[in-house]
Coordinates of C-alpha atoms in Angstrom, one line a residue:
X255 CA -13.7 11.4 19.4
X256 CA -10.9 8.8 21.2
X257 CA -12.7 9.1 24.2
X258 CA -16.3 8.3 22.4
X259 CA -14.8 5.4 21.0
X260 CA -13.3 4.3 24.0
X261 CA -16.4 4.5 25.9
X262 CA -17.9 2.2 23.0
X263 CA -15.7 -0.6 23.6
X264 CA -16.1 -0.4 27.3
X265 CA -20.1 -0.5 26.8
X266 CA -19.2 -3.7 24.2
X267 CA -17.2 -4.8 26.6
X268 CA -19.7 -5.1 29.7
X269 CA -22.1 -6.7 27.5
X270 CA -19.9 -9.3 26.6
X271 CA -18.0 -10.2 29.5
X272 CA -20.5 -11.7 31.7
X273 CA -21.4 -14.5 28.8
X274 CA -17.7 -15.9 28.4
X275 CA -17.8 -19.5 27.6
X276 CA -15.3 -21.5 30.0
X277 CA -12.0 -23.2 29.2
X278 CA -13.5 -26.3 29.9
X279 CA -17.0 -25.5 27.6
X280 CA -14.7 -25.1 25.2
X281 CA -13.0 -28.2 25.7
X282 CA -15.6 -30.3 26.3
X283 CA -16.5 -29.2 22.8
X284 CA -13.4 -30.4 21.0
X285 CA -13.5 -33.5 22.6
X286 CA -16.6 -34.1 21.1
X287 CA -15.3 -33.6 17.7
X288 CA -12.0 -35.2 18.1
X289 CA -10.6 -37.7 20.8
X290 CA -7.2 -37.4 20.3
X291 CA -5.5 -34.6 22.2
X292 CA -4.9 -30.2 21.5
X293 CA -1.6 -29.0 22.1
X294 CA -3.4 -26.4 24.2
X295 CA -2.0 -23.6 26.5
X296 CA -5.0 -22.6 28.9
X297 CA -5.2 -19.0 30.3
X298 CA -8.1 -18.1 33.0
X299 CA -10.7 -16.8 31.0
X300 CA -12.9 -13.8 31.7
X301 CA -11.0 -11.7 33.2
X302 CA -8.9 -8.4 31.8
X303 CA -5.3 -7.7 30.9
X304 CA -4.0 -5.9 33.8
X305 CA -0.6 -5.4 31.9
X306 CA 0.6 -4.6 28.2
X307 CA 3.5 -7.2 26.4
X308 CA 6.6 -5.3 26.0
X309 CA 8.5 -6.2 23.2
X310 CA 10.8 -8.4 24.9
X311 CA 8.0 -10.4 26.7
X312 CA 5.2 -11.4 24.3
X313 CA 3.9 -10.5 20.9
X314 CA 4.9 -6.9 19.4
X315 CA 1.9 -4.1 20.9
X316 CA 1.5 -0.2 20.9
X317 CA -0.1 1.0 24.0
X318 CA -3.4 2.0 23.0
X319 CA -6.4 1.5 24.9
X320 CA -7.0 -2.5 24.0
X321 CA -4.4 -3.1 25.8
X322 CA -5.8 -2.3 29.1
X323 CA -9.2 -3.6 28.4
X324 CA -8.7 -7.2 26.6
X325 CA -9.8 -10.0 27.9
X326 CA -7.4 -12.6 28.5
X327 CA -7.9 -15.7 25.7
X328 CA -10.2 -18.4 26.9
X329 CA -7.4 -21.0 26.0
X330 CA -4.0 -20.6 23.3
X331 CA -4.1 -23.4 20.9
X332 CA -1.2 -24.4 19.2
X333 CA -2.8 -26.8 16.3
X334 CA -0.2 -29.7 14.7
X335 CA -2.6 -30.1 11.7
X336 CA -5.4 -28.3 9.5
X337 CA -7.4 -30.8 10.6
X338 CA -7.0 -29.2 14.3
X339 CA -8.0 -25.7 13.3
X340 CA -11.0 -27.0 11.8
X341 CA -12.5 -28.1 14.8
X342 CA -11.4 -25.1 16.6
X343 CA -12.9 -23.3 13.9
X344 CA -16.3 -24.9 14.7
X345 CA -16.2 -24.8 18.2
X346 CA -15.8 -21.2 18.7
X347 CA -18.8 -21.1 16.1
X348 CA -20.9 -22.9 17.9
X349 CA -20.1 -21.2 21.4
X350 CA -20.1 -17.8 19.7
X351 CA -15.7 -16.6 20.7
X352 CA -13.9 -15.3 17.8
X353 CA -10.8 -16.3 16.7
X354 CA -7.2 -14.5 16.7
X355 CA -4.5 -16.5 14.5
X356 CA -1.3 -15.7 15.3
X357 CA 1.6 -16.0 13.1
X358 CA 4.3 -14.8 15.2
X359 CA 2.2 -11.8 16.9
X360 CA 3.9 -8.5 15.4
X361 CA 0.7 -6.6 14.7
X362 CA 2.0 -2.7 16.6
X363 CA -1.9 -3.0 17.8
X364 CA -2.2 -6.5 18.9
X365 CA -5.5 -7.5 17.4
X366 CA -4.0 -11.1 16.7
X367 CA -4.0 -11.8 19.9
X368 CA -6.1 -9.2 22.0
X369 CA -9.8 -8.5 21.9
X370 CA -12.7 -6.8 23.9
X371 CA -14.8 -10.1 23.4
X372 CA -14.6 -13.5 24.2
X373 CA -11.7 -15.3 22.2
X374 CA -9.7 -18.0 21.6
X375 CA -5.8 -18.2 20.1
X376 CA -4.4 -20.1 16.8
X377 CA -1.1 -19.8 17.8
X378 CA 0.2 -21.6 14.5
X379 CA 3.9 -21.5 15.6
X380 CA 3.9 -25.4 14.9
X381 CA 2.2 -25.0 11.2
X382 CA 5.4 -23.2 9.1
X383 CA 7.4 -25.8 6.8
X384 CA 8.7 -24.6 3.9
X385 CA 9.2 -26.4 0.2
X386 CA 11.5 -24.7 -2.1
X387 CA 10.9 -26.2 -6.0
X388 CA 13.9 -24.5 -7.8
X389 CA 12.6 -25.9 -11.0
X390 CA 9.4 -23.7 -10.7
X391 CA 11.1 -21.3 -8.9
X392 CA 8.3 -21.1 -6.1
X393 CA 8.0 -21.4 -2.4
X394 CA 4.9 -23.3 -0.3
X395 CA 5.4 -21.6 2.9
X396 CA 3.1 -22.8 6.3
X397 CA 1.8 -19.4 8.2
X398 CA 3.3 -20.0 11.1
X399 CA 7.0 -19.5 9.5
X400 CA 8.6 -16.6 9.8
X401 CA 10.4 -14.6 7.2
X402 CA 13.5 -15.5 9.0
X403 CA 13.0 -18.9 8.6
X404 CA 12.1 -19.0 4.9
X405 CA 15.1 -17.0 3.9
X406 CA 17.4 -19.4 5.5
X407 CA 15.6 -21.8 4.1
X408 CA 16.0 -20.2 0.8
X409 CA 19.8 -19.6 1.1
X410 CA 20.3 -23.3 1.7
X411 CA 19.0 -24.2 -1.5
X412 CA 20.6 -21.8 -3.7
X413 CA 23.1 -18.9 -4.2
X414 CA 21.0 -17.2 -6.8
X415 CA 17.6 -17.1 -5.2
X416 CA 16.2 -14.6 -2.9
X417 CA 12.4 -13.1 -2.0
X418 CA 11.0 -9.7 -2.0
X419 CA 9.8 -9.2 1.8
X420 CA 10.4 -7.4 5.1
X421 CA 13.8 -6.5 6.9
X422 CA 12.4 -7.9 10.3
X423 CA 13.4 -12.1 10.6
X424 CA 10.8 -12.7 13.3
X425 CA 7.8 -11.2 11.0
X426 CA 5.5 -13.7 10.8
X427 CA 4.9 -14.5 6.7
X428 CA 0.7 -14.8 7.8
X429 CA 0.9 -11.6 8.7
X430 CA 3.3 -10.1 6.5
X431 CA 2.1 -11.4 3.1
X432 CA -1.8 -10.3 3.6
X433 CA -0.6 -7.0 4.6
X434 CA 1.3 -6.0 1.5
X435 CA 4.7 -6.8 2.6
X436 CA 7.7 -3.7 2.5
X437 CA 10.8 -4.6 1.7
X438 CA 14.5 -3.8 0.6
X439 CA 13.8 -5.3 -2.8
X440 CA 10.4 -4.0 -3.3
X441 CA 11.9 -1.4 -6.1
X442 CA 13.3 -4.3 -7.9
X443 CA 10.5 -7.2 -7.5
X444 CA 7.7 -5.4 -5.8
X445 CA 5.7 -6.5 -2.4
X446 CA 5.7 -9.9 -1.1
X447 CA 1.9 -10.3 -2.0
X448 CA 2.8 -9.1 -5.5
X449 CA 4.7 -12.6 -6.0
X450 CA 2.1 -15.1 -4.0
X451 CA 0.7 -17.5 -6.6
X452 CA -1.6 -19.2 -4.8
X453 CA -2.8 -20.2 -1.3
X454 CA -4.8 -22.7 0.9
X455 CA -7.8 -21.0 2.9
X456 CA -10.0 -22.5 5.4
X457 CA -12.9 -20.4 6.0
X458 CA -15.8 -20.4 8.1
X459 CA -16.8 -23.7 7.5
X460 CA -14.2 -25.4 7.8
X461 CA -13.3 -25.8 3.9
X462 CA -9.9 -25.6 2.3
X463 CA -9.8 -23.4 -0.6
X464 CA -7.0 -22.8 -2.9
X465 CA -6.9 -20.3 -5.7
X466 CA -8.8 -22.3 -8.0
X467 CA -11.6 -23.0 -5.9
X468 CA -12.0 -20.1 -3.7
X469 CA -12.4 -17.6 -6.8
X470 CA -9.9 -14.9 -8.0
X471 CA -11.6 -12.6 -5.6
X472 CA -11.0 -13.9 -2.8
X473 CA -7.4 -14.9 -3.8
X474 CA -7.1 -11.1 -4.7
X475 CA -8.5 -10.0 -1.2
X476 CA -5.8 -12.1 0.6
X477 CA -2.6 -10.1 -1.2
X478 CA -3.1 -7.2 0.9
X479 CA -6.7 -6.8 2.5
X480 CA -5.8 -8.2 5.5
X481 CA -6.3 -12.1 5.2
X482 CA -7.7 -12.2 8.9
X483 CA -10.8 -10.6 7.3
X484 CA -11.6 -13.9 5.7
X485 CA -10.5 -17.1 7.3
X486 CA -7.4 -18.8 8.4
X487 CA -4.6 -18.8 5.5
X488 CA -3.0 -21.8 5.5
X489 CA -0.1 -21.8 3.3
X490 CA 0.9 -19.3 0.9
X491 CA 3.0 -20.4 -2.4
X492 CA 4.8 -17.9 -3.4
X493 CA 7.7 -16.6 -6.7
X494 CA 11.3 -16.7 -5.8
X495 CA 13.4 -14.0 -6.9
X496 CA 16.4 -14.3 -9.1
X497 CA 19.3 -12.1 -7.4
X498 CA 23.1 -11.7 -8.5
X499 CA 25.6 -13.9 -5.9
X500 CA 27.0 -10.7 -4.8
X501 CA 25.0 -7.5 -3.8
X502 CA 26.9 -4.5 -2.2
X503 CA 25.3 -2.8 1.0
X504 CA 26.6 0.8 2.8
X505 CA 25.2 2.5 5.2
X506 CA 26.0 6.9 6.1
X507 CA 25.9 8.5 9.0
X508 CA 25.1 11.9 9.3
X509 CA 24.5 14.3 12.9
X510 CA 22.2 16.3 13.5
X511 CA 22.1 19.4 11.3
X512 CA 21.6 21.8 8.1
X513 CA 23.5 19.5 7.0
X514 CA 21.9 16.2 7.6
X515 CA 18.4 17.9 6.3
X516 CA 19.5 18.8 3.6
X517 CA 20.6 15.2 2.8
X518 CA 17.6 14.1 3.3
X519 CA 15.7 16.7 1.6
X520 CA 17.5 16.0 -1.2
X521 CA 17.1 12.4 -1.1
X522 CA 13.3 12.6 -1.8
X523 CA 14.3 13.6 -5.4
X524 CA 16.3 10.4 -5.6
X525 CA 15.0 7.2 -4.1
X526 CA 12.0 6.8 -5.9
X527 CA 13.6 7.3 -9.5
X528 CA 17.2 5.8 -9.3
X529 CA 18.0 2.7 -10.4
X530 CA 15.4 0.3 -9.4
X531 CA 18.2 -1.8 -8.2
X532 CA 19.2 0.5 -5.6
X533 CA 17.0 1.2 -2.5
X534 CA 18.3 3.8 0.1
X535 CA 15.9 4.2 3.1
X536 CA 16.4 6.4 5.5
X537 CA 16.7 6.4 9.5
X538 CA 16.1 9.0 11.7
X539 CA 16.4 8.1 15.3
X540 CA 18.4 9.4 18.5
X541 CA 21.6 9.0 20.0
X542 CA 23.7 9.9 23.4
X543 CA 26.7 11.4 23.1
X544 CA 28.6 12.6 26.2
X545 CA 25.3 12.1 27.9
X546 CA 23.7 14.8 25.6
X547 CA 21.0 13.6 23.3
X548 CA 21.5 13.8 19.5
X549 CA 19.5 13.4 16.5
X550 CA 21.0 11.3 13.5
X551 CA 20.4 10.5 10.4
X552 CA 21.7 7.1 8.5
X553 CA 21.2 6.3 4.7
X554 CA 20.9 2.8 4.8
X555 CA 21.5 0.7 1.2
X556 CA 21.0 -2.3 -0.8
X557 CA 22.4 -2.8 -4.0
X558 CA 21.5 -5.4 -6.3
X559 CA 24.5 -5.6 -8.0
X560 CA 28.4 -4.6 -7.2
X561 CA 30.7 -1.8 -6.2
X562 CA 31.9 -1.1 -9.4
X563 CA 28.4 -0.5 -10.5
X564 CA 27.1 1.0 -7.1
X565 CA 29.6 3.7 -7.0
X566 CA 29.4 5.7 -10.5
X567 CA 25.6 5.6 -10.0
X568 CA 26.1 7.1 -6.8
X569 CA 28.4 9.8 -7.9
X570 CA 26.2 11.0 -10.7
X571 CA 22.8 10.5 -8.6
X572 CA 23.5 11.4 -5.2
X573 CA 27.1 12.8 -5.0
X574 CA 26.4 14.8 -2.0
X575 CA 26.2 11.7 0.2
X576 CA 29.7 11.1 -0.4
X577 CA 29.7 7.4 -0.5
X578 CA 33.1 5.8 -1.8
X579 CA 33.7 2.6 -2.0
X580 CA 35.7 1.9 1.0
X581 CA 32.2 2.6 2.7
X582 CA 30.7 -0.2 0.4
X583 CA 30.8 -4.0 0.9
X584 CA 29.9 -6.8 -1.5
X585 CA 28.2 -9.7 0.4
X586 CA 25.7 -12.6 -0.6
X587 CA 21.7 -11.6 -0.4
X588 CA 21.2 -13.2 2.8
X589 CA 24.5 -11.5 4.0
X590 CA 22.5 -8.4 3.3
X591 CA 19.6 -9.5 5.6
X592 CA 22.1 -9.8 8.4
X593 CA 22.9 -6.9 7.2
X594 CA 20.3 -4.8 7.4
X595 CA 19.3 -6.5 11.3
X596 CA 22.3 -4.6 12.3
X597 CA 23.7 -8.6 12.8
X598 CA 26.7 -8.9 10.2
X599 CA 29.0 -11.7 11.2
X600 CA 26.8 -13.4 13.1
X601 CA 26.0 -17.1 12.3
X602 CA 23.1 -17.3 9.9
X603 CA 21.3 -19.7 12.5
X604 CA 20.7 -15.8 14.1
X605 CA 17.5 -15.3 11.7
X606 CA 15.7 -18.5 12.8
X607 CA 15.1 -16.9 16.2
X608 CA 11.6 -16.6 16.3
X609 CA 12.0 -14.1 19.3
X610 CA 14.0 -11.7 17.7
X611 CA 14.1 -8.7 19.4
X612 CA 16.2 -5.4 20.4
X613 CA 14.9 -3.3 24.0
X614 CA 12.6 -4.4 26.3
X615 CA 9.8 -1.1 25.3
X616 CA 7.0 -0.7 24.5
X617 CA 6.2 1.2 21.2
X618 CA 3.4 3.0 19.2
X619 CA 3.3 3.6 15.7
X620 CA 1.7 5.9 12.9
X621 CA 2.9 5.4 9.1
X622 CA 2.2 8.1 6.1
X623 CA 3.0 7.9 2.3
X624 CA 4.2 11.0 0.8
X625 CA 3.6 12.1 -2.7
X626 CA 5.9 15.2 -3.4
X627 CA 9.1 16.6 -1.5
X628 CA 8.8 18.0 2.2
X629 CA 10.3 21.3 2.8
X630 CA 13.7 21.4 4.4
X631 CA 12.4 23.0 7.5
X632 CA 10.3 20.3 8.1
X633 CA 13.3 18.0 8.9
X634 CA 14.0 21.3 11.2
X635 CA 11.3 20.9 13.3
X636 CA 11.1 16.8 13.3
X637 CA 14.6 17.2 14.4
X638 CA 13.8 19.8 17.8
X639 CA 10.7 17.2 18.6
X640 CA 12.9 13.9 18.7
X641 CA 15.3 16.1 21.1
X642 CA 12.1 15.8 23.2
X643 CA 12.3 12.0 23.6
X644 CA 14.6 9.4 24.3
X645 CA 13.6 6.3 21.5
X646 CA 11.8 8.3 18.5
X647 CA 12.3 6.7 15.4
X648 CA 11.2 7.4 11.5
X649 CA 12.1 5.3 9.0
X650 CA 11.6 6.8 5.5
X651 CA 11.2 4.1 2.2
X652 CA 12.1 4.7 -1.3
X653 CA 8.8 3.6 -3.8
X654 CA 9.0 3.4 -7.4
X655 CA 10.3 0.8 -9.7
X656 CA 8.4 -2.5 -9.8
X657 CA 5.5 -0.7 -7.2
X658 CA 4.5 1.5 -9.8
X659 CA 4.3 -1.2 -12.5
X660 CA 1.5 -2.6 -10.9
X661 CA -1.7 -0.8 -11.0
X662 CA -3.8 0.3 -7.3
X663 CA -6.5 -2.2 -8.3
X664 CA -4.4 -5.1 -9.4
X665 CA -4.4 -5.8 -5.3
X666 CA -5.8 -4.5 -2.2
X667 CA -2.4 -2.5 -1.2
X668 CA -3.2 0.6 -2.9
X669 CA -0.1 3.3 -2.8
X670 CA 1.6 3.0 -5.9
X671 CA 2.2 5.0 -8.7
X672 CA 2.4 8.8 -7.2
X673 CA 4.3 8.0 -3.9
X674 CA 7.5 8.6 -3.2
X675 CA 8.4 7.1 -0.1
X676 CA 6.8 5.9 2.8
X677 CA 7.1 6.9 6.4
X678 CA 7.0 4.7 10.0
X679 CA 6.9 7.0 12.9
X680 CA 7.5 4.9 16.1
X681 CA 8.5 6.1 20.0
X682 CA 9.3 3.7 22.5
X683 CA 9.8 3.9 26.1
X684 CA 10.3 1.7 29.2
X685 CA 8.0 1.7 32.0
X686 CA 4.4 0.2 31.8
X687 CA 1.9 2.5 33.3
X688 CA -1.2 4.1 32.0
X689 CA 0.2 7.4 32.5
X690 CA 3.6 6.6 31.0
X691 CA 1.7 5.6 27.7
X692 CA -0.6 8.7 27.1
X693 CA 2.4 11.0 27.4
X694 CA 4.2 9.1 24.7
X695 CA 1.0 8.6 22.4
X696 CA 0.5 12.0 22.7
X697 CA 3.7 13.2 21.2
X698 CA 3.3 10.1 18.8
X699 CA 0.1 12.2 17.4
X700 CA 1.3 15.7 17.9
X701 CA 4.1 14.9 15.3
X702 CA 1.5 12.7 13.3
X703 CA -0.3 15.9 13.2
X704 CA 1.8 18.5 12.3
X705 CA 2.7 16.3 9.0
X706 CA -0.8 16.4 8.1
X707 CA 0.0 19.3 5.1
X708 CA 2.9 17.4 3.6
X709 CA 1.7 14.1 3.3
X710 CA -0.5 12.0 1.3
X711 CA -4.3 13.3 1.5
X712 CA -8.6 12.7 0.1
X713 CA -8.0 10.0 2.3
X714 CA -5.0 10.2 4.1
X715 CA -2.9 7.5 3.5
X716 CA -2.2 4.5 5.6
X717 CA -0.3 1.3 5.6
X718 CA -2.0 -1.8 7.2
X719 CA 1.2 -3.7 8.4
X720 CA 2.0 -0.6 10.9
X721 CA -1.5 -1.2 12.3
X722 CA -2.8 2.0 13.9
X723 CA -6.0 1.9 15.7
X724 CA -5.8 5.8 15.3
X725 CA -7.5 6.0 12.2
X726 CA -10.7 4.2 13.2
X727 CA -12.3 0.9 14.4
X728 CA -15.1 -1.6 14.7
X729 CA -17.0 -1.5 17.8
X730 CA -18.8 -5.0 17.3
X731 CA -20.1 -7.4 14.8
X732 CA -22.8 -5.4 13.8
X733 CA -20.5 -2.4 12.8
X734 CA -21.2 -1.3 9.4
X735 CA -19.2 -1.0 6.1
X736 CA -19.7 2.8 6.0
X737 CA -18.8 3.4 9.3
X738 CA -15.5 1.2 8.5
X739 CA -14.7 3.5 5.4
X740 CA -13.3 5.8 7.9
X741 CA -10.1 4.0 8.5
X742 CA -10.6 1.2 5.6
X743 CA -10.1 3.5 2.8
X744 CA -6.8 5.0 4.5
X745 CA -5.3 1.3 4.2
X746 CA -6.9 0.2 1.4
X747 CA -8.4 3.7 -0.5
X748 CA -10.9 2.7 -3.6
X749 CA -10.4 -0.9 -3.2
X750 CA -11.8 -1.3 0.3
X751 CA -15.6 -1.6 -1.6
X752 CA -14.5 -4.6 -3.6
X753 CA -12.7 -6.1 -0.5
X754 CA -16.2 -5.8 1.3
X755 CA -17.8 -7.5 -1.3
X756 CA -15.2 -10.0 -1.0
X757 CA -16.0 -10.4 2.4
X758 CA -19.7 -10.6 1.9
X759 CA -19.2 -13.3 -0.1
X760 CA -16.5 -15.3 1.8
X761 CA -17.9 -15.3 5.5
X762 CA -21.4 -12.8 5.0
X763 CA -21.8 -13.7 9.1
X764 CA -18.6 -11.7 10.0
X765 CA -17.3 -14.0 11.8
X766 CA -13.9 -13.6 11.4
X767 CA -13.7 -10.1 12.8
X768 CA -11.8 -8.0 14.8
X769 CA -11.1 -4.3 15.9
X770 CA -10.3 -3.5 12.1
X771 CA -11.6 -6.2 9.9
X772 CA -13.5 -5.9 6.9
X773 CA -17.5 -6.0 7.5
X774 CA -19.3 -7.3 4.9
X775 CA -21.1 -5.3 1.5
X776 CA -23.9 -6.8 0.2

């Protein structure tokens, strides 16, 4: 079926490629909209991406297939006003590219800034103020900021103040926020997109919408469907977060072993119905030791609240971890961001790198939501597979609390009430061949398959901010809304109807498309 599709997008592909518009066609058409100037960065266009980005290089991408095929961008535009993505908006209309906006570029499959047909860039790294009103307790937030950038922003204004979003600084907020948002306050305040209020949209035409005038539809679409679905998101305004001025983090470290899975086993029972202040995620990755490779396990926490608090909780909910409170620290909220970057003690200034990043690899992804306890032996088994690589990762998510206040249909992001805990499975490796990829994807979906029994299932559940062009894809403009069930309802389960309703009545043309966009219901 991977190679079928494949062979699909390599048919689009030929089509296509032999009609790219030129750089200068598509400068000659901005020019005759505006006179003054595009802060443009021109790539040749037409031809193919010889070469994945590793993380170190260029936006965040898995190695999957688009990759090798892309076309390169006609031209990168990096707008200085709405104004300017209006008339690139237009011009790639009327010369028939699509679009890729670009927030900071961390989707795992690329699609904000890859494509199999002609295409153009909004690179909106120079759209991201942000305006803090403490009286209303809200945020305006430009697209182009990252979530970095708006929690330093946020510490600078007050003590007691905080948002509910990712544990990556150089996440894009564009991104992020139309994609449900995770984070290590998510028990406590929910996702991201459960506290935006309002946003500015330009769609197809050209037309900035806000919640008002846009419709409660289309404002419910953007807070988790996927925003790129349905135009250019502007701004989001968003609710701050009250938080105490001292929060108390820990993180346990446990090696491989009965032991260790039997922590984490037993942690499944926990996370998702303790204290919806506490959130204890798990990490399971590799380490060397003596030149041998090990598997370990770390318990990594946020408290909202302090030791003297933290600890008895722990003791009568988790005792077996063993945490004491000489393996706790009180720090302030955005200490706990530093915190959880692995950057404590470093200046603050850290999170405003945009470029934030850790190896030079290149990764692929998978995600699951579970709904009841895995056996212990399944930890076994994960355990003798990660000996098998050098970088595997899984990073395991406590749900509950505010997420299961909220009901499936009150927003596109579906997995609430009856999940657990979510699950990112990630491997990463080094060297940037085609051969090199398929033997690390094909583990990647060996150990994606073998949790098939003891995850979520009727459809197999999915979370759109690990993008995984696994599960499905569009092959063109014309693709229809039942063949996109098969990987829309993963993300998005019942709601995936409403949000192609949505997007028959926002932009019915499918313009703004790409390898896993919404098609239109009529």
């Amino acid at each position: 079926m991977r190679d079928v599709a494949l062979c699909l997008f390599l048919f689009f592909l030929a089509e296509r490629v032999n009609s790219v518009p030129t750089k200068e066609q598509f400068e000659s058409c901005l020019s005759t909209i505006s006179k003054n100037p595009l802060n443009l960065t021109n790539y040749t266009s037409g031809s193919r991406i010889d070469t994945a980005f590793s993380e170190s290089s260029s936006p965040d991408s898995s190695f999957l297939n688009l990759n090798f095929t892309s076309l390169k961008p006609i031209l990168t535009l990096k707008p200085k006003s709405e104004s300017e993505i209006k008339k690139s908006i237009l011009c790639s209309k009327k010369l028939g590219v699509q679009v890729r906006t670009l927030s900071s570029g961390h989707d795992y499959e690329g699609l904000s800034y890859l494509s199999l047909s002609p295409f153009i860039i909004l690179n909106l790294v120079n759209l991201r103020s942000i305006t803090i009103n403490l009286t209303e307790e809200t945020a305006w937030i430009q697209s182009g900021a990252t979530l970095g950038e708006l929690y330093y922003k946020i510490a600078k204004t007050s003590k007691v103040h905080a948002f509910a979003a990712g544990t990556c600084p150089s996440v894009g907020v564009g991104g992020h926020f139309s994609g449900g948002g995770l984070g290590a306050m998510m028990r406590k305040h929910g996702l991201a997109s459960d506290s935006v209020v309002d946003a500015r949209l330009m769609d197809v035409n050209g037309r900035i919408l806000n919640r008002r005038t846009m419709g409660e539809d289309v404002f419910w679409a953007l807070r988790g469907g996927g925003a790129a679905s349905f135009g250019v998101v502007l701004s989001w305004k968003v609710k701050l977060a009250r938080v105490p001025e001292k929060v108390t983090c820990f993180i346990s470290h446990h090696p491989m072993g009965a032991s260790m899975n039997k922590l984490v086993h037993r942690w499944q029972y926990i996370g998702a119905e303790v204290d919806e202040d506490l959130f204890i995620r798990v990490i399971i990755d590799n380490t060397k030791g003596g030149g041998q490779r090990r598997v370990q396990t770390a318990f990594q926490a946020l408290f909202l609240g302090g030791i003297d608090r933290l600890i008895p909780l722990m003791n009568q909910k988790f005792p077996e971890l063993g945490v004491q409170a000489q393996d706790c620290k009180e720090m302030s909220w955005i200490e706990s961001v530093m915190f959880f970057i692995w950057k404590s003690g470093q200046p603050l200034e850290t999170l405003l790198n945009r470029d934030l990043r850790y190896e030079d690899l290149y990764i692929k992804a998978k995600s699951d939501f579970v709904q009841n306890p895995i056996p212990e032996n399944v930890f076994e088994e994960v355990t003798k597979r990660f000996l098998e690589k050098e970088t595997p990762l899984m990073i395991l998510e406590p749900l509950g609390g505010k997420i299961n206040e909220i009901s499936e249909s009150e927003s596109p992001y579906p997995h609430r009430r009856g999940n657990i805990y979510n699950i990112q499975y990630m491997v990463k490796w080094r060297v940037n061949t085609v051969e090199e990829m398929n033997m690390h994807v094909t583990w990647m979906r060996m150990l994606y398959d073998y949790m098939t029994p003891y995850v979520s299932s009727s459809p197999r559940g999915a979370y759109l901010n690990y993008r995984d062009l696994d599960l499905g894809n569009n092959t063109g403009s014309k693709t229809s809304f039942e063949d996109a069930r098969v990987w829309g309802e993963k993300y998005y389960r019942g709601n995936f109807k409403k949000l192609g309703l949505v997007k028959g009545k926002i932009d019915p043309t499918n313009f703004f498309r790409n390898e896993q966009s919404v098609p239109p219901l009529f």
